[in-house]
Amino acid sequence: MSEILVKNGYVYDPKNGVNGDVMDIAIRDDKIVDAVSPTAKVIDASGKVVMAGGIDIHAHIAGPKVNVGRNMRPEDKLFNTSKRGKMTRSGGGFSVPSVFETGYVYSRMGYTQANEAAMPPLLARHTHEEMADTPLIDQSAYTLLGNNWLVMEYIKRGEKDKLNAFVAWMLHATKGYCVKLVNPGGSEAWGWGMNCVNISDPVPYFDVMPSEIISGLAEANEALNLPTSIHLHANNLGHPGNYQTTLDSIKLLEGVLPRDGKIRDQVINFAHMQFHSYGGTTWKDFETEAQPIADSINKNKNMTVDVGFVTLDETTTMTADGPMEYYLHNTNHLKWANADIELETAAGVVPYIYSPKISVCGIQWAIGLELALLIDDPMQAFITTDHPNAGPFRRYPRIISWLMSNQARLDRLETLHKVVPDRVAIGGISRVFDFYDIAKMTRAGPARALGLGDMKGHLGVGADADVAIYNYNPKTMDPTTDPAGIEKTFKNTAYTIKGGDIVVIDGEVVSKGNKRTIWVDATNGSMDPAVLDDIEKKFVRFYSVTMNNYPVQDEYVARGLVVKPEVA
Amino acid sequence: MQQGRKVSRRMTSSDPVLTANLITGRTIEQGVAIEGWKDKQEYIDAAGFVHIDPSDFKTLNVWPGSSVLVKSEYGEVVVRAIKSPYGPHPGIVFIPMGPWANQVVNPDTTTTGMPSFKGIMVTITPAPGKKVLGAIELIKMTTQGGVEV
Amino acid sequence: MRTATDVVCPFCGTLCDDIEVDVDDAEKICATRNACIIGDNKFMTAQAPDRHLHPRIRRGGELVESTMDEAINKAAEILVNAKHPLLYGWSSTHCEAQEAGMALAEGVGGTMDNTSVCCHGPSVLAIHTVGISSCTLGEIINRADIVLYWGCNPVNAHPRHMSRYSLYKRGFFTERGKSDRTEIVIDVRRTETAQKADIFLQPEQGRDYELMNALRVAFRGGPLPESVAGIPRAEIEKVAQMLKDGRFGILFFGMGLTMTRGKHRNIDIAISLTADLNTYTKFLIMAMRGHYNVAGADQVSLWECGFPYAVDFARGFPRYNPGESSATDILARKEADAALIIAADPGAHFPIDMVRTLASIPMIAIDPHVTPTTEIASVHIPSAIVGIEDAGSAYRMDNVPIRMRKVVEPPEGVLTDQEIIERIHRRVMELQGLEVPEVTAVKEPAEALAPSAFDDILQRAT
């Protein structure tokens, strides 16, 4: 038994309504408890900010396309390699770090969980191998189902029970955590070099519409009572004027409620909404449309977004949205990688330089911030950069500094291309977030959206002992005038505790940690034989591996944590 | 080649010489032989030969299956000469990847890491009476043979 | 007798996973089904009576049998005493062993390199330059109507590739199999692959770059000379049109491009050529990877340190510079002062000049069989054969990961690659005065019926 007492910190714990009160947090083994014995190890947190461990709801940090990014960009490591240390392995990469580096950087920022946002089912084993090798942080991976042939066939034929059973089978087979849709229908169309730009564009041959795929999978998701909602990377990402497509997608699930409102409030999480809030008709008259999107989210409490802030860095874009990456390659003419996955999905990777000197990049930067600031409830909008698409996750501290200081934003705006202020609204938004809001956007919010609200993202009794302690005294220091101080604070914790184990002290990794892989088993131990028959037919005739060699074996989730949803 | 025609066994300046462009690569027999047969005759049979275009065979004036000496700027090796079933490819000869080919390939990687396993200028001459060595014998003979620690 | 099904063949990058292996009551492998002649041979020779089962150490000019502890200790001493050890091979073993190897290489400050260096290393260099537009093999099964093999010979090197994935297999949008596809082969010899092709072009050796350049000009309707690389203009224009007219095309390439003059530049332009074609149709490209898990060696190295092969840990952080930090160049410059060779046979497959260096430095060879490398080693440790006697991950040529199955137990006393590497590493840490962590590796039993992770549910349902 190990015990820790975090004493006298300014605690920010939105789930339990604690807003900067001075409190002690007691830890026994891997859980937060009421009280500990006098022999507990004491961490003096006086004059420091204490929060639950951070949770990244959407990042590309493990798996096949991430490795494609690493392979394609040796230059990403040029000035960014780190030596091995007593507790740490060497590694490197700025926008696409190696797995060890990923674990260390997250932990140093006070994050204790990060979720891989797109796992191609056929290559799930690869994602799990990387996650098992990523130290310190808990992880889960989102199973890509929005372009799956059987999903589209069941939806087309209206076979809802079969779709439910198939979704459960896929989550189990891939040891995945959620139903992820990326450019639904569009990535299948990309198999022929085509796309579904709008949600009413039928998928070639399969003849279903993206809108039907979104609604169909959302319904299956609720029928199975999965811990989190569907996560949608909507159609038409990254194109001027795409906010209309986004509004159309939002409308699809208006008024639909989650099956179990106790676990979560949303039926859909819109991923990287910044990329979907674009106005104008071409890149020449490109402008923000964050306002109508934010209005729509404010109206629909059954939806959440992760923002996907542009950080104005050189980065590596990677997504299962194959046609979008080809489009991007034809826009910036940098190297292009593509990886189509049989019967399931696609992927593309293209480097991208968000240059502050280019008007489009500056407008994108503003749109992300506007969205976050215009959405009333921070429990609906989460901090992400869609790592590494809009910027690397290691920039979260900088994003927090922008969100906490209007002055920081105005200063940055001034350095951007001269047309930017006219095309954006950020200059007129004076709202700033405090630590309580930030804790919502990085802890309580993502935890609840993931259906892990009881276990993660808070500091109440019974929660996982994931704690971040930051060197910042909110009583004597002012975040609104000190963006550099905020960035420094959130970059390196004083302490990061993960599962009751102190993993970081003063920005130094001091442990090998106790990471876990979280996945969902919604099969309820049985399976419709007719569905198994359908699956088997696909394997015998169209897959390049046998059905028995397809599911991810238990060896890959040796340190797994299974969530089994209850179905009444 | 005419039946009964006598081939000189003595090497003289007038002996036939074939100048050719050597490529190396995999064959299915070589693939079989590298799993557990590398110390056996099967490996010699599978990779200790050179495929020569039938038209070039005439220049060389040897029986199919007889030993020839393949020489390049980088080394030399005795292998069996075989008529290529993949012709016509005059001027090109092929030795399966393996220790025999590697006696004569160009080790220059031109700073890419990859030696030049294809496109090496070689001369081929008859080597009557010369034996094609086994893989391990060949490596031991052409290197120091390993060090003791 | 029992039959193991869904067995994954541990030979080439085709990584067939439908092999059935019969094992008799004495635990001897007695037959295989579905495998090609190479795969069948690999299973059937695995338990050959003359297989070497004992570690050997060079003494008095000969390799003399030793105990496992002696061999492990000697191997660790060699690595610890070296200034710049080379750890090379890794392609015929699973990812778990490769991960152990990465940790060892970092621990001894050595250079970690895999056989990519002499197969598709140039392709990797090209990917650094221009990326790569590719797919999994099932996409080709279901969609491809133009199949172009350039400088590769699957009939010999990947025997089941054409029947399982690329040519004969009937897919969803290619219901008639071969009849729905056009096969184009470009090679300097009329190989067995070429003999059956619908179109065969035989360019002059070493002029592939020029021919590809000509095709790119032809796509755009630009002017061409009478002939390029020995191929008449009309032929080039005809093939260019065919490539553009396809619904879904795929270019497979092999050593014919990577080993030929131009090397990575040949791949660079091959990838650019396929990228061009996406203006007109869907066209992708794939490297025909050789060893069954060379792709996995790249993948593991990438996720652990960010670089695919030829990684030098001498300075405590990964440094990558193929041409300098590649095994071939290190040996050519006689820079390594010790080597650990595992799951590859550079003794047979490196130019003799480099083998001479290997034979003149303390060298540890880990290989189930006797090879030219083991016979010039200072220490030889025979290992279990992955995919037959040990389970673990491998990556197919299209980077699809499949778990290799364990069909039979390894011979008494023979350790797996992973165990050998981990034991050497632990001994190295002892010699370095470091704290040695607890053992975590778990040994898995051989699978009787090759059950999958999902069998419990499958059974309950039926």
Short mmCIF file of C-alpha atoms in Angstrom, two decimals, chain A residues 227-453:
data_model
loop_
_atom_site.label_atom_id
_atom_site.label_comp_id
_atom_site.label_asym_id
_atom_site.label_seq_id
_atom_site.Cartn_x
_atom_site.Cartn_y
_atom_site.Cartn_z
CA PRO A 227 -19.62 4.83 -22.90
CA THR A 228 -18.97 7.62 -25.38
CA SER A 229 -20.98 8.93 -28.30
CA ILE A 230 -19.96 8.61 -31.91
CA HIS A 231 -17.06 10.88 -32.79
CA LEU A 232 -17.44 12.51 -36.19
CA HIS A 233 -14.85 13.98 -38.49
CA ALA A 234 -17.45 15.52 -40.75
CA ASN A 235 -17.47 15.64 -44.53
CA ASN A 236 -15.90 18.48 -46.44
CA LEU A 237 -13.13 19.18 -43.95
CA GLY A 238 -10.89 22.15 -44.54
CA HIS A 239 -12.64 23.73 -47.51
CA PRO A 240 -13.83 27.33 -47.73
CA GLY A 241 -17.56 27.54 -47.15
CA ASN A 242 -17.77 24.14 -45.48
CA TYR A 243 -19.66 25.49 -42.45
CA GLN A 244 -22.88 24.76 -44.32
CA THR A 245 -21.99 21.06 -44.50
CA THR A 246 -21.21 21.24 -40.79
CA LEU A 247 -24.56 22.83 -39.96
CA ASP A 248 -26.28 20.14 -42.04
CA SER A 249 -24.42 17.48 -40.07
CA ILE A 250 -25.37 19.08 -36.74
CA LYS A 251 -29.04 19.08 -37.74
CA LEU A 252 -29.03 15.30 -38.24
CA LEU A 253 -29.00 14.60 -34.51
CA GLU A 254 -30.85 17.63 -33.18
CA GLY A 255 -33.04 16.63 -30.25
CA VAL A 256 -31.65 13.10 -29.98
CA LEU A 257 -30.74 12.20 -26.41
CA PRO A 258 -28.18 9.70 -25.13
CA ARG A 259 -29.61 6.42 -23.93
CA ASP A 260 -28.08 6.91 -20.50
CA GLY A 261 -27.94 10.59 -19.59
CA LYS A 262 -26.18 9.78 -16.32
CA ILE A 263 -22.93 8.88 -18.10
CA ARG A 264 -22.76 11.65 -20.68
CA ASP A 265 -24.85 14.41 -22.23
CA GLN A 266 -23.88 14.21 -25.87
CA VAL A 267 -24.85 11.92 -28.74
CA ILE A 268 -22.10 13.18 -30.98
CA ASN A 269 -18.67 14.71 -30.57
CA PHE A 270 -17.62 16.83 -33.52
CA ALA A 271 -13.90 16.44 -33.92
CA HIS A 272 -11.62 19.41 -34.67
CA MET A 273 -14.51 21.79 -35.30
CA GLN A 274 -12.11 24.56 -36.29
CA PHE A 275 -11.55 22.79 -39.62
CA HIS A 276 -15.31 22.73 -40.22
CA SER A 277 -16.17 26.38 -39.51
CA TYR A 278 -14.93 27.97 -42.71
CA GLY A 279 -16.66 30.67 -44.72
CA GLY A 280 -15.95 32.20 -48.11
CA THR A 281 -15.98 30.46 -51.47
CA THR A 282 -12.25 30.14 -52.24
CA TRP A 283 -9.01 30.65 -50.33
CA LYS A 284 -9.04 34.22 -51.64
CA ASP A 285 -12.20 35.28 -49.78
CA PHE A 286 -11.73 32.78 -46.96
CA GLU A 287 -13.22 33.93 -43.63
CA THR A 288 -14.50 32.76 -40.26
CA GLU A 289 -17.93 31.27 -39.71
CA ALA A 290 -17.29 30.31 -36.10
CA GLN A 291 -20.33 32.29 -34.91
CA PRO A 292 -23.09 30.22 -36.58
CA ILE A 293 -21.34 27.00 -35.59
CA ALA A 294 -20.98 28.15 -31.97
CA ASP A 295 -24.62 29.29 -31.94
CA SER A 296 -25.68 25.89 -33.11
CA ILE A 297 -23.62 24.12 -30.44
CA ASN A 298 -24.99 26.48 -27.78
CA LYS A 299 -28.50 25.51 -28.87
CA ASN A 300 -27.77 21.78 -28.93
CA LYS A 301 -26.70 20.60 -25.50
CA ASN A 302 -26.52 17.05 -26.81
CA MET A 303 -23.36 17.81 -28.73
CA THR A 304 -19.74 18.44 -27.86
CA VAL A 305 -16.77 19.53 -29.91
CA ASP A 306 -13.06 19.32 -29.64
CA VAL A 307 -11.67 22.46 -31.15
CA GLY A 308 -8.51 21.59 -33.08
CA PHE A 309 -6.68 24.87 -32.45
CA VAL A 310 -4.20 25.99 -35.09
CA THR A 311 -0.92 26.76 -33.33
CA LEU A 312 0.91 28.34 -36.29
CA ASP A 313 3.69 25.75 -36.43
CA GLU A 314 5.24 23.55 -39.07
CA THR A 315 3.48 20.22 -38.66
CA THR A 316 2.43 16.96 -40.28
CA THR A 317 -1.20 16.49 -41.22
CA MET A 318 -2.57 12.95 -41.05
CA THR A 319 -6.11 11.71 -41.33
CA ALA A 320 -8.29 8.86 -42.50
CA ASP A 321 -9.80 11.46 -44.84
CA GLY A 322 -7.82 10.29 -47.88
CA PRO A 323 -9.32 12.65 -50.48
CA MET A 324 -8.70 15.66 -48.23
CA GLU A 325 -4.97 14.89 -47.97
CA TYR A 326 -4.73 14.52 -51.75
CA TYR A 327 -6.40 17.89 -52.08
CA LEU A 328 -3.97 19.37 -49.57
CA HIS A 329 -1.01 17.89 -51.46
CA ASN A 330 -2.26 19.56 -54.61
CA THR A 331 -2.54 22.82 -52.70
CA ASN A 332 0.88 22.95 -51.04
CA HIS A 333 2.77 20.53 -53.34
CA LEU A 334 4.64 18.96 -50.45
CA LYS A 335 5.17 15.21 -50.23
CA TRP A 336 2.08 13.03 -50.06
CA ALA A 337 1.47 9.65 -48.50
CA ASN A 338 -1.71 7.67 -48.95
CA ALA A 339 -2.80 4.37 -47.40
CA ASP A 340 -6.16 2.91 -48.38
CA ILE A 341 -7.41 0.08 -46.17
CA GLU A 342 -9.48 -2.69 -47.73
CA LEU A 343 -13.24 -2.62 -46.98
CA GLU A 344 -12.72 -0.15 -44.19
CA THR A 345 -11.12 3.22 -44.61
CA ALA A 346 -8.30 5.27 -46.09
CA ALA A 347 -5.56 7.55 -44.83
CA GLY A 348 -3.28 10.29 -46.02
CA VAL A 349 -0.32 12.24 -44.69
CA VAL A 350 1.02 15.60 -45.92
CA PRO A 351 3.39 18.02 -44.14
CA TYR A 352 1.95 21.48 -43.61
CA ILE A 353 3.43 24.79 -42.59
CA TYR A 354 0.98 27.07 -40.81
CA SER A 355 2.86 30.23 -41.54
CA PRO A 356 1.84 33.33 -39.59
CA LYS A 357 2.64 35.28 -42.75
CA ILE A 358 -0.08 33.54 -44.77
CA SER A 359 -3.57 34.99 -44.43
CA VAL A 360 -5.34 31.62 -44.48
CA CYS A 361 -3.24 30.27 -41.61
CA GLY A 362 -3.86 33.36 -39.52
CA ILE A 363 -7.61 33.10 -40.11
CA GLN A 364 -7.53 29.42 -39.13
CA TRP A 365 -5.73 30.36 -35.92
CA ALA A 366 -8.46 32.87 -35.10
CA ILE A 367 -11.33 30.50 -35.93
CA GLY A 368 -10.17 27.95 -33.36
CA LEU A 369 -10.01 30.53 -30.60
CA GLU A 370 -13.33 32.11 -31.62
CA LEU A 371 -15.10 28.78 -31.46
CA ALA A 372 -13.83 28.06 -27.97
CA LEU A 373 -14.71 31.54 -26.74
CA LEU A 374 -18.14 31.69 -28.41
CA ILE A 375 -19.33 28.35 -27.06
CA ASP A 376 -20.96 29.28 -23.75
CA ASP A 377 -20.27 26.13 -21.77
CA PRO A 378 -16.62 24.98 -21.63
CA MET A 379 -17.98 21.51 -20.79
CA GLN A 380 -18.97 21.37 -24.49
CA ALA A 381 -15.66 22.44 -26.02
CA PHE A 382 -12.38 20.64 -25.42
CA ILE A 383 -8.81 21.69 -25.97
CA THR A 384 -7.17 19.75 -28.78
CA THR A 385 -5.06 20.53 -31.80
CA ASP A 386 -6.23 17.40 -33.59
CA HIS A 387 -2.55 16.62 -33.00
CA PRO A 388 -0.61 16.88 -35.19
CA ASN A 389 -3.01 18.27 -37.81
CA ALA A 390 -3.54 21.81 -36.56
CA GLY A 391 -0.41 21.78 -34.42
CA PRO A 392 1.48 19.46 -32.09
CA PHE A 393 0.00 18.58 -28.70
CA ARG A 394 3.06 20.01 -26.99
CA ARG A 395 1.57 23.45 -27.76
CA TYR A 396 -1.42 23.04 -25.40
CA PRO A 397 0.24 25.34 -22.83
CA ARG A 398 0.43 28.09 -25.45
CA ILE A 399 -3.23 27.60 -26.39
CA ILE A 400 -4.18 27.85 -22.73
CA SER A 401 -2.23 31.11 -22.51
CA TRP A 402 -4.23 32.51 -25.45
CA LEU A 403 -7.51 31.40 -23.90
CA MET A 404 -6.62 32.98 -20.55
CA SER A 405 -5.39 36.31 -21.91
CA ASN A 406 -7.10 38.60 -24.40
CA GLN A 407 -3.92 40.65 -24.54
CA ALA A 408 -1.95 37.59 -25.68
CA ARG A 409 -4.43 37.06 -28.51
CA LEU A 410 -4.38 40.69 -29.62
CA ASP A 411 -0.58 40.71 -29.57
CA ARG A 412 -0.49 37.62 -31.77
CA LEU A 413 -3.16 38.96 -34.11
CA GLU A 414 -1.05 42.03 -34.75
CA THR A 415 1.80 39.92 -36.12
CA LEU A 416 -0.37 38.07 -38.65
CA HIS A 417 -1.12 38.84 -42.29
CA LYS A 418 -2.76 42.23 -42.77
CA VAL A 419 -6.10 40.91 -44.04
CA VAL A 420 -6.63 38.62 -41.06
CA PRO A 421 -8.32 41.12 -38.69
CA ASP A 422 -10.99 41.89 -41.34
CA ARG A 423 -11.86 38.25 -41.88
CA VAL A 424 -12.13 37.18 -38.27
CA ALA A 425 -13.99 38.21 -35.13
CA ILE A 426 -11.36 37.36 -32.55
CA GLY A 427 -10.36 41.00 -32.05
CA GLY A 428 -13.79 41.77 -30.66
CA ILE A 429 -14.08 38.87 -28.22
CA SER A 430 -12.77 39.84 -24.82
CA ARG A 431 -13.85 36.72 -22.91
CA VAL A 432 -11.03 35.04 -20.99
CA PHE A 433 -11.04 31.67 -19.29
CA ASP A 434 -9.90 31.00 -15.74
CA PHE A 435 -8.37 27.86 -14.27
CA TYR A 436 -11.83 26.47 -13.56
CA ASP A 437 -12.78 26.77 -17.24
CA ILE A 438 -9.47 25.26 -18.33
CA ALA A 439 -10.06 22.33 -15.98
CA LYS A 440 -13.44 21.84 -17.68
CA MET A 441 -11.94 21.94 -21.18
CA THR A 442 -9.08 19.58 -20.40
CA ARG A 443 -10.32 17.40 -17.52
CA ALA A 444 -13.96 17.27 -16.50
CA GLY A 445 -15.35 17.87 -20.00
CA PRO A 446 -13.40 15.24 -21.95
CA ALA A 447 -13.83 12.71 -19.12
CA ARG A 448 -17.61 13.11 -19.15
CA ALA A 449 -17.80 13.07 -22.93
CA LEU A 450 -15.85 9.82 -22.92
CA GLY A 451 -18.22 8.31 -20.39
CA LEU A 452 -15.40 8.09 -17.87
CA GLY A 453 -16.60 10.96 -15.70
#
